Amino acid sequence: MDECKVIIMGFGSVGQGVANALSMKKDLIYEKTGVAVKVVAAADSSTSAISQDGLDEKLLVETKNNEGKLSAYPEFGSEINGLDVLDAVEYDCLIEATPTNIVDAQPALSLTLKAFEQGKDVVTSNKGHLALKFKEVVGAAEEAGVEFKYEASVGGSMPIINFTRDTLASCEIKSIKGILNGTTNYILSRMTSEGSEYEVILKESQDLGIAETDPTQDVEGIDAACKTVILANSLLGIDATYSDVKVEGISKINSEAIELAKKDDFLIKLIAEVSPDNLQVSPRLVKRGSSYDVSGTLNMATIKTDLADEVSVIGLGAGSLETASAMLTDLISILKNKN
């Protein structure tokens, strides 16, 4: 394989991050794999830009930011959208970065399954289809004989799936426990350091763009629960879906509870636990100075193994380039396997 033609589906923060990262790292990817990566299509929610000869990644981002839609891309802008984009151009790999939908997993589910049916590899940052139908989606990839990578769906740039599979390949994974949502960690960290109320810090987080306008998926633990399902299936072999996770968010945590914990040298963190006996996301007390004592938007996870005891990983759980770094790492892995 000398060339890999990719489609970037979903052109919000993550999709634009992938385009920016590709413009920065195409030479590096070629050095590592001997494969030239070319973006042949990019699509937002209703329009696209399509060219079999390749698109300029920086111009894609500029067009989206300046004009609000990819159909404004010079010469190659198009009104083609959704599944039709996969039929409009020849490609080798779908980079799927549409928003997570925890109700019916669309459009990620249909896009991913269609790419598999077309014999194409897929890299995704999406959690919805994995949290609701992990076994079906992974099974479809295996049946089609294509590669399916999803490191970015869990920890942004915190390496956990590939790290555990590759670096801890000799170990049996007993459990995983950690902080899997950067927004809630940021809110709880600020409440702890400043003594402010939840509503005040949430509003400031929204103003800074750290929390979404509708923060429900983050603050009610839904995002972390989706990641719990993905880790349970992919690393512990537990056949679970979102409904199997006990979920409690942080919206009821007040400053009095934070101060009470601090008096005994504890912190309150939103902790996800993944084990054969327990799939749970809930606020818990953790010891100050422990491996769970990370601030801001950092994510962390402690992997309990049979041979290596406990191994902890830490990294930024959000951010467009940070998340894109995980997706490009997955793409590099696919290209190496192909060659």
XYZ file of N, CA and C in Angstrom, residues 5-136:
396
model
N -6.317 6.663 1.171
C -7.306 7.728 0.969
C -8.309 7.689 2.134
N -8.449 8.819 2.835
C -9.309 8.833 4.015
C -10.473 9.798 3.838
N -11.576 9.458 4.501
C -12.731 10.358 4.650
C -12.790 10.773 6.116
N -12.894 12.077 6.369
C -13.131 12.570 7.733
C -14.624 12.872 7.845
N -15.327 12.060 8.601
C -16.784 12.207 8.736
C -17.096 12.828 10.094
N -17.695 14.027 10.075
C -17.873 14.815 11.291
C -16.781 15.865 11.330
N -17.177 17.147 11.249
C -16.139 18.172 11.161
C -16.331 19.237 12.236
N -16.622 18.772 13.444
C -16.617 19.651 14.613
C -15.204 19.746 15.163
N -15.112 19.886 16.464
C -13.804 20.069 17.099
C -12.847 18.913 16.795
N -13.326 17.682 16.936
C -12.441 16.529 16.736
C -12.065 16.368 15.262
N -13.056 16.474 14.373
C -12.770 16.334 12.944
C -11.788 17.382 12.460
N -11.971 18.619 12.915
C -11.028 19.670 12.544
C -9.646 19.402 13.158
N -9.647 18.849 14.358
C -8.368 18.482 14.971
C -7.632 17.444 14.150
N -8.369 16.485 13.606
C -7.747 15.465 12.755
C -7.161 16.112 11.495
N -7.925 17.035 10.888
C -7.424 17.713 9.685
C -6.154 18.504 10.000
N -6.179 19.247 11.102
C -4.986 20.010 11.486
C -3.807 19.093 11.786
N -4.084 18.021 12.504
C -3.000 17.086 12.854
C -2.421 16.423 11.604
N -3.291 16.084 10.657
C -2.796 15.472 9.417
C -1.911 16.443 8.634
N -2.302 17.718 8.599
C -1.484 18.695 7.875
C -0.111 18.826 8.520
N -0.029 18.588 9.838
C 1.245 18.683 10.555
C 2.064 17.399 10.460
N 1.400 16.251 10.341
C 2.082 14.976 10.561
C 2.128 14.044 9.342
N 1.714 14.525 8.181
C 1.699 13.625 7.019
C 3.097 13.111 6.678
N 4.091 13.986 6.785
C 5.452 13.543 6.491
C 5.912 12.501 7.505
N 5.572 12.730 8.777
C 5.945 11.774 9.832
C 5.269 10.423 9.588
N 3.992 10.454 9.226
C 3.273 9.202 8.960
C 3.924 8.453 7.799
N 4.335 9.206 6.769
C 4.994 8.550 5.630
C 6.325 7.928 6.051
N 7.079 8.651 6.903
C 8.360 8.116 7.378
C 8.159 6.822 8.169
N 7.092 6.763 8.952
C 6.857 5.596 9.810
C 6.250 4.416 9.062
N 5.491 4.707 7.997
C 4.713 3.634 7.364
C 5.015 3.424 5.882
N 5.609 4.431 5.234
C 5.812 4.351 3.795
C 4.534 4.586 3.009
N 3.508 5.118 3.690
C 2.206 5.344 3.051
C 1.878 6.837 3.076
N 1.475 7.360 1.935
C 1.045 8.758 1.848
C -0.447 8.839 2.136
N -0.813 9.653 3.131
C -2.231 9.802 3.489
C -2.833 10.983 2.735
N -3.997 10.758 2.122
C -4.674 11.807 1.358
C -6.142 11.892 1.778
N -6.579 13.102 2.151
C -7.986 13.304 2.509
C -8.789 13.502 1.227
N -9.671 12.563 0.908
C -10.463 12.663 -0.324
C -11.881 13.190 -0.065
N -12.288 13.234 1.191
C -13.596 13.816 1.522
C -13.623 14.203 2.991
N -14.351 15.265 3.275
C -14.645 15.650 4.658
C -16.095 16.096 4.682
N -16.787 15.753 5.760
C -18.223 16.045 5.802
C -18.632 16.567 7.168
N -19.465 17.627 7.168
C -20.096 18.066 8.407
C -21.508 17.486 8.455
N -22.386 18.055 9.259
C -23.699 17.432 9.451
C -24.586 17.482 8.213
N -24.322 18.413 7.279
C -25.228 18.525 6.138
C -24.542 18.717 4.792
N -23.244 18.991 4.783
C -22.554 19.207 3.515
C -21.204 18.508 3.533
N -20.450 18.686 2.447
C -19.155 18.017 2.371
C -18.254 18.716 1.361
N -17.010 18.283 1.344
C -16.075 18.632 0.277
C -15.481 17.316 -0.198
N -15.469 17.104 -1.498
C -15.080 15.803 -2.042
C -14.177 15.998 -3.253
N -13.026 15.345 -3.263
C -12.144 15.353 -4.425
C -11.271 14.110 -4.416
N -11.361 13.319 -5.467
C -10.536 12.107 -5.548
C -9.039 12.440 -5.599
N -8.722 13.681 -6.003
C -7.312 14.084 -6.075
C -6.774 14.611 -4.756
N -7.644 14.738 -3.755
C -7.195 15.172 -2.441
C -7.612 16.595 -2.125
N -7.801 16.847 -0.831
C -8.215 18.157 -0.332
C -7.127 18.723 0.573
N -7.093 20.049 0.662
C -6.133 20.717 1.540
C -6.709 20.768 2.960
N -6.015 20.164 3.906
C -6.566 20.050 5.261
C -6.774 21.417 5.907
N -5.797 22.312 5.755
C -5.924 23.637 6.376
C -7.065 24.434 5.738
N -7.234 24.297 4.425
C -8.316 25.010 3.750
C -9.678 24.466 4.175
N -9.745 23.173 4.456
C -10.989 22.602 4.984
C -11.377 23.270 6.302
N -10.409 23.397 7.199
C -10.677 24.008 8.511
C -11.031 25.482 8.348
N -10.288 26.181 7.504
C -10.579 27.605 7.283
C -11.971 27.794 6.705
N -12.334 26.948 5.748
C -13.655 27.050 5.123
C -14.764 26.828 6.143
N -14.605 25.795 6.958
C -15.629 25.499 7.966
C -15.761 26.644 8.965
N -14.633 27.191 9.420
C -14.674 28.259 10.423
C -15.170 29.583 9.838
N -14.804 29.859 8.595
C -15.175 31.145 8.003
C -16.565 31.143 7.394
N -16.942 30.027 6.780
C -18.212 29.969 6.045
C -19.281 29.145 6.748
N -18.883 28.350 7.725
C -19.848 27.580 8.503
C -20.270 26.265 7.889
N -19.822 25.966 6.678
C -20.203 24.706 6.031
C -19.133 24.321 5.011
N -18.941 23.018 4.853
C -17.897 22.536 3.947
C -18.290 22.656 2.478
N -19.565 22.856 2.218
C -19.978 23.035 0.821
C -19.384 24.306 0.224
N -18.866 25.191 1.083
C -18.237 26.420 0.602
C -16.773 26.202 0.214
N -16.285 24.983 0.365
C -14.891 24.690 -0.017
C -14.729 24.970 -1.517
N -13.689 25.749 -1.901
C -13.536 26.148 -3.312
C -13.510 24.956 -4.268
N -14.306 25.017 -5.268
C -14.393 24.078 -6.395
C -14.980 22.718 -6.020
N -14.592 22.177 -4.846
C -15.001 20.811 -4.525
C -16.050 20.719 -3.414
N -16.645 21.865 -3.030
C -17.733 21.839 -2.065
C -18.935 21.101 -2.629
N -19.724 20.444 -1.752
C -20.816 19.585 -2.222
C -21.955 19.579 -1.215
N -23.146 19.331 -1.705
C -24.303 19.175 -0.818
C -24.511 17.710 -0.435
N -23.664 16.828 -0.898
C -23.761 15.410 -0.530
C -23.468 15.273 0.967
N -24.266 14.475 1.664
C -24.019 14.320 3.101
C -24.353 12.913 3.560
N -24.007 12.639 4.804
C -24.335 11.373 5.443
C -23.728 10.165 4.739
N -24.525 9.095 4.686
C -24.041 7.840 4.105
C -23.647 7.985 2.644
N -24.267 8.951 1.940
C -23.987 9.112 0.512
C -22.535 9.504 0.246
N -21.904 10.131 1.216
C -20.496 10.521 1.031
C -19.624 9.273 0.817
N -19.987 8.175 1.494
C -19.190 6.948 1.377
C -19.306 6.329 -0.018
N -20.366 6.698 -0.751
C -20.543 6.187 -2.118
C -19.990 7.148 -3.170
N -19.642 8.364 -2.733
C -19.293 9.410 -3.703
C -17.810 9.448 -4.047
N -17.003 8.658 -3.350
C -15.558 8.752 -3.555
C -14.908 7.416 -3.184
N -13.815 7.104 -3.832
C -13.049 5.912 -3.451
C -12.198 6.245 -2.228
N -12.208 5.350 -1.237
C -11.448 5.605 -0.016
C -10.983 4.284 0.578
N -10.042 4.395 1.507
C -9.499 3.207 2.177
C -9.877 3.162 3.651
N -9.995 4.334 4.287
C -10.247 4.374 5.736
C -11.211 5.506 6.067
N -12.215 5.182 6.874
C -13.145 6.187 7.393
C -12.662 6.644 8.760
N -12.423 7.959 8.893
C -12.120 8.542 10.199
C -13.417 9.160 10.701
N -14.034 8.490 11.658
C -15.407 8.818 12.085
C -15.362 9.654 13.364
N -15.822 10.911 13.254
C -15.736 11.842 14.384
C -17.050 12.588 14.578
N -18.165 11.916 14.295
C -19.470 12.546 14.515
C -19.779 12.573 16.017
N -20.725 13.425 16.446
C -21.049 13.509 17.881
C -21.616 12.195 18.428
N -21.297 11.921 19.692
C -21.818 10.720 20.350
C -23.321 10.829 20.571
N -24.036 9.770 20.197
C -25.482 9.691 20.397
C -25.764 8.446 21.225
N -26.179 8.649 22.476
C -26.372 7.527 23.391
C -27.796 6.970 23.311
N -28.644 7.580 22.455
C -30.027 7.103 22.314
C -30.106 5.974 21.285
N -29.624 6.253 20.047
C -29.695 5.215 19.008
C -28.370 5.029 18.261
N -27.324 5.726 18.749
C -25.960 5.551 18.215
C -25.785 6.085 16.791
N -26.770 6.807 16.298
C -26.649 7.333 14.928
C -26.032 8.734 14.898
N -25.332 9.145 13.861
C -25.130 8.404 12.619
C -23.931 7.455 12.645
N -23.212 7.416 13.767
C -21.966 6.632 13.806
C -22.198 5.168 13.457
N -23.292 4.599 13.981
C -23.533 3.174 13.765
C -23.692 2.859 12.282
N -24.552 3.600 11.584
C -24.782 3.329 10.158
C -23.535 3.593 9.324
N -22.833 4.680 9.631
C -21.613 5.006 8.887
C -20.562 3.909 9.043
N -20.384 3.459 10.267
C -19.358 2.451 10.548
C -19.689 1.119 9.877
N -20.944 0.683 10.023
C -21.332 -0.599 9.426
C -21.261 -0.543 7.900
N -21.619 0.611 7.323
C -21.539 0.732 5.862
C -20.088 0.673 5.395
N -19.193 1.338 6.131
C -17.774 1.280 5.773
C -17.267 -0.164 5.833
N -17.671 -0.891 6.867
C -17.283 -2.307 6.960
C -17.796 -3.086 5.752
N -19.068 -2.849 5.401
C -19.659 -3.561 4.253
C -18.900 -3.262 2.968
N -18.335 -2.070 2.894
C -17.563 -1.687 1.705
C -16.107 -2.164 1.791
N -15.789 -2.873 2.889
C -14.443 -3.410 3.039
C -13.407 -2.391 3.472
N -13.865 -1.342 4.172
C -12.962 -0.265 4.569
C -12.653 -0.318 6.070
N -11.448 0.116 6.414
C -11.063 0.235 7.820
C -11.707 1.482 8.429
N -11.870 1.473 9.758
C -12.505 2.595 10.448
C -11.721 2.949 11.703
N -11.489 4.253 11.887
C -10.962 4.801 13.142
C -12.035 5.734 13.687
N -12.404 5.581 14.956
C -13.480 6.402 15.511
C -13.099 7.009 16.846
N -13.717 8.160 17.128
C -13.633 8.755 18.469
C -14.989 8.667 19.163
N -15.951 8.041 18.495
C -17.337 8.023 18.960
C -17.562 6.954 20.030
N -18.405 7.267 21.007
C -18.684 6.315 22.085
C -20.043 5.652 21.962
N -20.989 6.298 21.261
C -22.371 5.840 21.286
C -22.566 4.430 20.772
N -22.067 4.144 19.564
C -22.292 2.805 18.994
C -21.531 1.725 19.769
N -20.414 2.104 20.386
C -19.652 1.130 21.182
C -20.332 0.867 22.525
N -20.915 1.908 23.106
C -21.574 1.730 24.408
C -22.877 0.952 24.282
N -23.552 1.083 23.126
C -24.851 0.423 22.954
C -24.751 -0.929 22.250
N -23.783 -1.049 21.312
C -23.737 -2.257 20.479
C -22.294 -2.705 20.232
N -21.496 -2.752 21.275
C -20.078 -3.069 21.102
C -19.876 -4.401 20.379
N -20.536 -5.439 20.862
C -20.337 -6.775 20.308
C -20.728 -6.822 18.831
N -21.848 -6.191 18.494
C -22.320 -6.178 17.095
C -21.334 -5.453 16.178
